[in-house]
Structure formats: C-alpha cells, structure tokens
Amino acid sequence: MSVVHHPDITTLMAFSAGTLDEPYALVISTHLAMCAACREQIKRIDLIGGALLDAEEEVPVEDDAVDRLFARLDTPKEAGDTINVIPKVRDVPAPLVRYLPDGLDAAPWKARGGGVWTCDLPVSANAQSRLMLLKVGAGRAVPEHGHGGHELTLILKGAYKDRFGRFGPGDIADHDQDVDHQPIAEMGEDCICLVAVDAKLNFRSRIMKLLQPFIGM
Amino acid sequence: MYAVVMSDTTPQPAHGTAPIVDPAELLSRIAEQKDRQALAELFRLLAPRLKSMMLKLGADSALAEDLVQETLLAVWRKAHLYSPERGAPVTWIFTIARNLRIDQLRRLSNKPYEDLDGIDATDDTPTGLQVVEQQQMVSRVKSALETLPDDQRQVVKLSFLNDMTHSDISAALGIPLGTVKSRLRLAYGRLRPVLEDLQ
Ligand SMILES: [Zn+2]
C-alpha cells in the first residue's frame, strides 16, 4: 500500500503524548496500522516522552511504596498483558476491529441522500468528539464544507479527489478549522472513510443545509 | 551504559561492588524470572521521576503515588512485551504511563494504542537498534530538548508531561492554537536531526 498523505507532525506528536480525544487517536492508530513510515515516525516521536521522563526531577516516594507494590504483584492478569495480534477482519485494519467487529459492509449505514451514507461508531462516554464512517458513492461529491474544528479523514476503501490531491486507501486528510474543500469520489468504487470530528461540520451546500438537522451534523 | 544517561542522579557503581543498574537487564529479569528484586531496583530508579510527572497532571501526592504504583505494576505484568525494538526502557515506560493516564484520568479507551503493539510485533521492518543505542538516543534527545528555545520547550513539556491538549495549552498560555502548533512544529524541526539519526 503506498500511502501519500500522512498526518500533520503536530497530530502525531499529540498522539504520542496521549492527548488526542479517542476518535482522533483511533483514526491515527488505524492510519499507523496501514502506514509503516508513520509507525517508524511515532517511534522517533516517542523518544521525546522517554527523554522528558528521563530528565524529570526526582520526587521522593513514600517509604512503604515498594512494599505496597509487592503486595499487589499476585493479582490476576489483565487484558493488555499479552500482545493482541488482532486478525484483520476482511477490510478493517486491526485497531478499528473493536469499533467495527463485523466489517464495513455490515456497518449500520444510514442514507443521507445525494449518494452519501454515514455510520456513527461508539466511543467511550467521556469522548468529546465523534467517530464515524462516511461512504460517498462512486463519482459523487461530498458537498463543499468548511471545518468547525480539527477533522481527520482516513480513506479505508476507494478514493476521492479534492484541491489537496488524490486520497486513496491509507491516506489521511488532516484538516484544521478554516479549510474549505469539496471531495469527489472516484468513479468505479464507493469511497469509504473513517472520520473524527470535534465540531458540527459546516456544510455550505444548500441541499446539505436542508439535510443538516436530519443528519445531526 | 545507562549510568551515563543518568549520570546526574545515578553514580557509576565501582567495579565489582554494587550491581550495575541497567533497566533493560532489570526488565528481562522481571520477564524471565519474575524477579522482585529487579522490580524494586527499577522502582528506585524510575518511581521518583514518574511521581514528578504524575504530579504535573494536577494529581495530589496520594494520587500521584497510586499512578506510579499502577505504572510499575503494569511494567511488572508487561515486561515480557518489552524489546529493544520498542525503544529504550524509559521510553517504553513513558508509553505505559501515558496509556495509564488515558485510561485512568481521561477515562478513554487506550486500546487504539495497545492494539498497535500487535502490529509492531509482526512488523517486518525492525529498526535493528540495540538497547544501548536506544539509551544513547534518549540521552541525545535530552540534550537537544535543553537547547530548544524556552517557548518551544514549554509547549512540548505541557503536551508530553502535563497531558494538556493543544487547545488546553492555547487557553493556558493565552496564545492562538495555531501558535501552539507552530511552536511544536519548530521544536520537532530542531529535534529532527537527533530523532532521525537511526545510525
Ligand atoms: Zn503515514
């Protein structure tokens, strides 16, 4: 898979620092599953956290801290104590499988009109933003829209073009607020994207404005 | 070698007396023999630093102690997952503390991070770096961080240590979000030659 469009370096830094909201972290994680170059990049960025921890001053811990730790060592194992090699479910990269266990086709798509379907994916109750799948019919356009905030779009299947270029499987569009674009899905195959948004999408087209209350964007 | 990295706090032991504190060695003793003494040594080496980091999250001393305990408990349980491919021990332990923060403080799933471990484990492009080289890298990144302009180092630390989002940093410093990002970008640009020196 040849990935052309990667996340912004500041987005990768936030991922490494652990400060992204869950939908964004999941989109980045799914990109990393599809992009060896960014997996290497993340290892380099992780060095920043390691170096900062190494450089931390030392604050004395309680005298009985080691004993308290020893007392807890025999508690049962927990999930995450072993490496989970999650089998790729058909067309779903590993980190996304938890959120979409039955594959893309089985997703509960909701038709939004104009050849656009969406599907909200469940995230932790504490998440402040939204994770969803977006399917754009082959040759159809996503209405021109600006962004109310940081938006990450990862192409899972198919491809689209906009003024930033062609986005195919594994490519990620990392857009800040105040970016306007109008993606058009390529002919031949529906384009399916994994999207994290932190604010209501500001759709500008008249039709989408009509649809907006219905879509709940 | 780690004594070089930690030279400010951990004096080089005299030959033949105290055991040399090599965290990678401690991790492998934990993984292979469930060696509690190794865990205690790792605790002495890193718990005070981890506590300092946890205190930066706004945690009081008791909560910070708890988070340090949780981190070392996770290290005990996951030690068999460590390999030099994953960076120096201190880097790996940072990511464990980070995942704990996501789970316990943000109350969000850290599975997007943990599920990547399985991909790394089957990765066919190993970096080939030995743990000694990884520790030297940490040392060089530490020095490089010290040479960053204050405003850049500040946003990097607020992000990685204080667990603040870019928006949080923007609000706390009273600067636009775009400025936070441009400082991070500049910081990365300055660190890049060190970070990308994969020998
Ligand atoms: Zn990438």
CSV table of C-alpha atoms in Angstrom, one decimal, chain B:
chain,number,residue,atom,x,y,z
B,1,MET,CA,25.6,2.4,29.7
B,2,TYR,CA,22.5,3.7,31.4
B,3,ALA,CA,24.7,5.1,34.1
B,4,VAL,CA,26.0,7.5,31.5
B,5,VAL,CA,22.5,8.6,30.7
B,6,MET,CA,21.6,9.0,34.3
B,7,SER,CA,24.9,10.4,35.4
B,8,ASP,CA,23.3,13.3,37.2
B,9,THR,CA,21.4,11.1,39.6
B,10,THR,CA,22.9,7.6,39.4
B,11,PRO,CA,26.6,7.5,40.2
B,12,GLN,CA,28.5,4.8,38.3
B,13,PRO,CA,29.0,1.9,40.7
B,14,ALA,CA,32.5,0.9,41.5
B,15,HIS,CA,33.7,-2.3,39.7
B,16,GLY,CA,32.8,-5.5,41.4
B,17,THR,CA,30.7,-3.9,44.2
B,18,ALA,CA,27.2,-2.8,43.5
B,19,PRO,CA,25.3,-4.3,40.6
B,20,ILE,CA,25.2,-2.1,37.5
B,21,VAL,CA,21.7,-0.7,37.2
B,22,ASP,CA,20.7,-1.4,33.6
B,23,PRO,CA,17.0,-1.1,33.2
B,24,ALA,CA,16.9,-3.4,30.2
B,25,GLU,CA,18.5,-6.1,32.2
B,26,LEU,CA,16.1,-5.4,35.0
B,27,LEU,CA,13.2,-5.8,32.6
B,28,SER,CA,14.5,-9.1,31.3
B,29,ARG,CA,14.9,-10.4,34.8
B,30,ILE,CA,11.3,-9.5,35.5
B,31,ALA,CA,10.1,-11.0,32.3
B,32,GLU,CA,12.1,-14.3,32.6
B,33,GLN,CA,12.3,-14.9,36.3
B,34,LYS,CA,9.6,-12.7,37.8
B,35,ASP,CA,12.5,-11.2,39.8
B,36,ARG,CA,11.0,-9.0,42.5
B,37,GLN,CA,14.4,-7.5,43.4
B,38,ALA,CA,14.7,-6.4,39.8
B,39,LEU,CA,11.4,-4.7,40.1
B,40,ALA,CA,12.4,-3.0,43.3
B,41,GLU,CA,15.6,-1.6,41.6
B,42,LEU,CA,13.5,-0.4,38.6
B,43,PHE,CA,11.2,1.2,41.1
B,44,ARG,CA,14.0,3.0,42.9
B,45,LEU,CA,15.4,4.1,39.5
B,46,LEU,CA,12.2,5.5,37.9
B,47,ALA,CA,9.4,5.9,40.5
B,48,PRO,CA,10.7,9.3,41.7
B,49,ARG,CA,10.7,10.6,38.1
B,50,LEU,CA,7.3,9.1,37.4
B,51,LYS,CA,5.9,10.7,40.5
B,52,SER,CA,7.2,14.1,39.4
B,53,MET,CA,5.5,13.5,36.1
B,54,MET,CA,2.2,12.4,37.7
B,55,LEU,CA,2.2,15.5,40.0
B,56,LYS,CA,2.2,17.6,36.8
B,57,LEU,CA,-1.2,16.2,35.9
B,58,GLY,CA,-2.7,18.1,38.8
B,59,ALA,CA,-2.8,14.9,40.9
B,60,ASP,CA,-2.2,15.3,44.6
B,61,SER,CA,0.6,13.4,46.2
B,62,ALA,CA,-1.5,10.4,47.1
B,63,LEU,CA,-3.0,10.0,43.6
B,64,ALA,CA,0.4,10.5,42.1
B,65,GLU,CA,1.8,7.7,44.3
B,66,ASP,CA,-1.1,5.5,43.1
B,67,LEU,CA,-0.4,6.2,39.5
B,68,VAL,CA,3.3,5.4,40.0
B,69,GLN,CA,2.3,2.1,41.6
B,70,GLU,CA,-0.1,1.3,38.7
B,71,THR,CA,2.7,2.1,36.2
B,72,LEU,CA,5.2,-0.2,37.8
B,73,LEU,CA,2.6,-2.8,38.3
B,74,ALA,CA,1.9,-2.6,34.5
B,75,VAL,CA,5.6,-2.8,33.9
B,76,TRP,CA,5.8,-6.0,36.0
B,77,ARG,CA,2.9,-7.6,34.0
B,78,LYS,CA,4.1,-6.5,30.6
B,79,ALA,CA,7.8,-6.8,30.9
B,80,HIS,CA,7.8,-9.8,28.6
B,81,LEU,CA,6.4,-7.5,25.9
B,82,TYR,CA,9.4,-5.2,26.0
B,83,SER,CA,12.1,-5.5,23.3
B,84,PRO,CA,14.7,-3.0,22.2
B,85,GLU,CA,12.6,-2.5,19.0
B,86,ARG,CA,10.2,-0.6,21.3
B,87,GLY,CA,12.9,1.9,22.3
B,88,ALA,CA,14.9,2.4,25.5
B,89,PRO,CA,13.2,1.1,28.7
B,90,VAL,CA,12.5,4.6,29.8
B,91,THR,CA,10.7,5.4,26.5
B,92,TRP,CA,8.7,2.2,26.8
B,93,ILE,CA,7.8,3.0,30.4
B,94,PHE,CA,6.7,6.5,29.3
B,95,THR,CA,4.3,4.9,26.9
B,96,ILE,CA,2.9,2.7,29.6
B,97,ALA,CA,2.4,5.7,31.9
B,98,ARG,CA,0.7,7.5,29.0
B,99,ASN,CA,-1.6,4.6,28.3
B,100,LEU,CA,-2.5,4.5,32.0
B,101,ARG,CA,-3.2,8.3,32.0
B,102,ILE,CA,-5.6,7.8,29.1
B,103,ASP,CA,-7.4,5.0,30.9
B,104,GLN,CA,-7.5,6.3,34.4
B,105,LEU,CA,-7.5,10.1,34.1
B,106,ARG,CA,-9.2,10.7,30.8
B,107,ARG,CA,-11.4,7.7,31.1
B,108,LEU,CA,-11.0,6.9,27.4
B,109,SER,CA,-10.0,3.6,25.8
B,110,ASN,CA,-6.3,3.1,25.3
B,111,LYS,CA,-6.9,0.1,23.1
B,112,PRO,CA,-6.1,2.2,20.0
B,113,TYR,CA,-2.5,2.2,21.4
B,114,GLU,CA,-2.4,-1.3,22.7
B,115,ASP,CA,-3.8,-2.8,19.5
B,116,LEU,CA,-0.8,-1.3,17.7
B,117,ASP,CA,1.5,-3.5,19.7
B,118,GLY,CA,0.3,-6.5,17.8
B,119,ILE,CA,1.2,-4.8,14.5
B,120,ASP,CA,4.7,-3.8,15.8
B,121,ALA,CA,5.2,-7.4,17.0
B,122,THR,CA,4.7,-8.7,13.4
B,123,ASP,CA,6.4,-5.8,11.7
B,124,ASP,CA,8.9,-6.8,9.1
B,125,THR,CA,10.9,-3.6,9.3
B,126,PRO,CA,12.8,-3.7,12.5
B,127,THR,CA,15.0,-0.7,13.3
B,128,GLY,CA,17.8,-3.0,14.3
B,129,LEU,CA,18.8,-0.7,17.2
B,130,GLN,CA,20.3,-2.3,20.2
B,131,VAL,CA,19.1,-1.2,23.6
B,132,VAL,CA,22.4,0.6,24.3
B,133,GLU,CA,22.0,2.7,21.2
B,134,GLN,CA,18.4,3.4,22.2
B,135,GLN,CA,19.6,4.7,25.5
B,136,GLN,CA,22.2,6.8,23.8
B,137,MET,CA,19.4,8.2,21.7
B,138,VAL,CA,17.4,9.2,24.8
B,139,SER,CA,20.5,10.9,26.1
B,140,ARG,CA,21.0,12.9,22.9
B,141,VAL,CA,17.3,13.8,22.8
B,142,LYS,CA,17.5,15.0,26.4
B,143,SER,CA,20.4,17.3,25.4
B,144,ALA,CA,18.6,18.5,22.3
B,145,LEU,CA,15.5,19.3,24.3
B,146,GLU,CA,17.6,21.5,26.6
B,147,THR,CA,18.8,23.5,23.6
B,148,LEU,CA,15.2,24.3,22.4
B,149,PRO,CA,14.1,27.9,22.8
B,150,ASP,CA,12.0,28.3,26.0
B,151,ASP,CA,8.7,28.8,24.3
B,152,GLN,CA,9.1,25.7,22.2
B,153,ARG,CA,10.3,23.5,25.1
B,154,GLN,CA,7.4,24.8,27.2
B,155,VAL,CA,4.7,23.6,24.7
B,156,VAL,CA,6.5,20.2,24.3
B,157,LYS,CA,6.6,19.7,28.0
B,158,LEU,CA,3.0,20.8,28.6
B,159,SER,CA,1.9,18.3,26.0
B,160,PHE,CA,4.0,15.3,26.9
B,161,LEU,CA,4.3,15.7,30.6
B,162,ASN,CA,1.3,17.7,31.7
B,163,ASP,CA,-1.1,15.8,29.4
B,164,MET,CA,-2.5,19.1,28.0
B,165,THR,CA,-4.2,19.1,24.6
B,166,HIS,CA,-3.1,21.7,22.1
B,167,SER,CA,-6.3,23.6,22.9
B,168,ASP,CA,-5.6,23.4,26.6
B,169,ILE,CA,-2.2,24.8,26.0
B,170,SER,CA,-3.6,27.6,23.8
B,171,ALA,CA,-6.0,28.5,26.6
B,172,ALA,CA,-3.5,28.2,29.4
B,173,LEU,CA,-0.8,30.4,27.7
B,174,GLY,CA,-3.3,32.7,26.1
B,175,ILE,CA,-1.9,32.1,22.6
B,176,PRO,CA,-3.7,31.0,19.4
B,177,LEU,CA,-4.0,27.3,18.7
B,178,GLY,CA,-2.0,27.9,15.5
B,179,THR,CA,0.9,29.3,17.6
B,180,VAL,CA,0.9,26.2,19.8
B,181,LYS,CA,1.1,24.1,16.7
B,182,SER,CA,3.8,26.2,15.0
B,183,ARG,CA,5.9,26.0,18.2
B,184,LEU,CA,5.6,22.2,18.2
B,185,ARG,CA,6.4,22.1,14.6
B,186,LEU,CA,9.5,24.2,15.1
B,187,ALA,CA,10.5,22.1,18.1
B,188,TYR,CA,10.2,18.9,16.0
B,189,GLY,CA,12.3,20.5,13.3
B,190,ARG,CA,15.1,21.2,15.8
B,191,LEU,CA,14.9,17.7,17.3
B,192,ARG,CA,14.6,16.0,14.0
B,193,PRO,CA,18.3,15.5,13.2
B,194,VAL,CA,18.7,13.8,16.6
B,195,LEU,CA,15.4,11.8,16.4
B,196,GLU,CA,16.1,10.6,12.9
B,197,ASP,CA,19.7,9.5,13.5
B,198,LEU,CA,18.9,5.9,13.2
B,199,GLN,CA,22.6,5.0,12.7
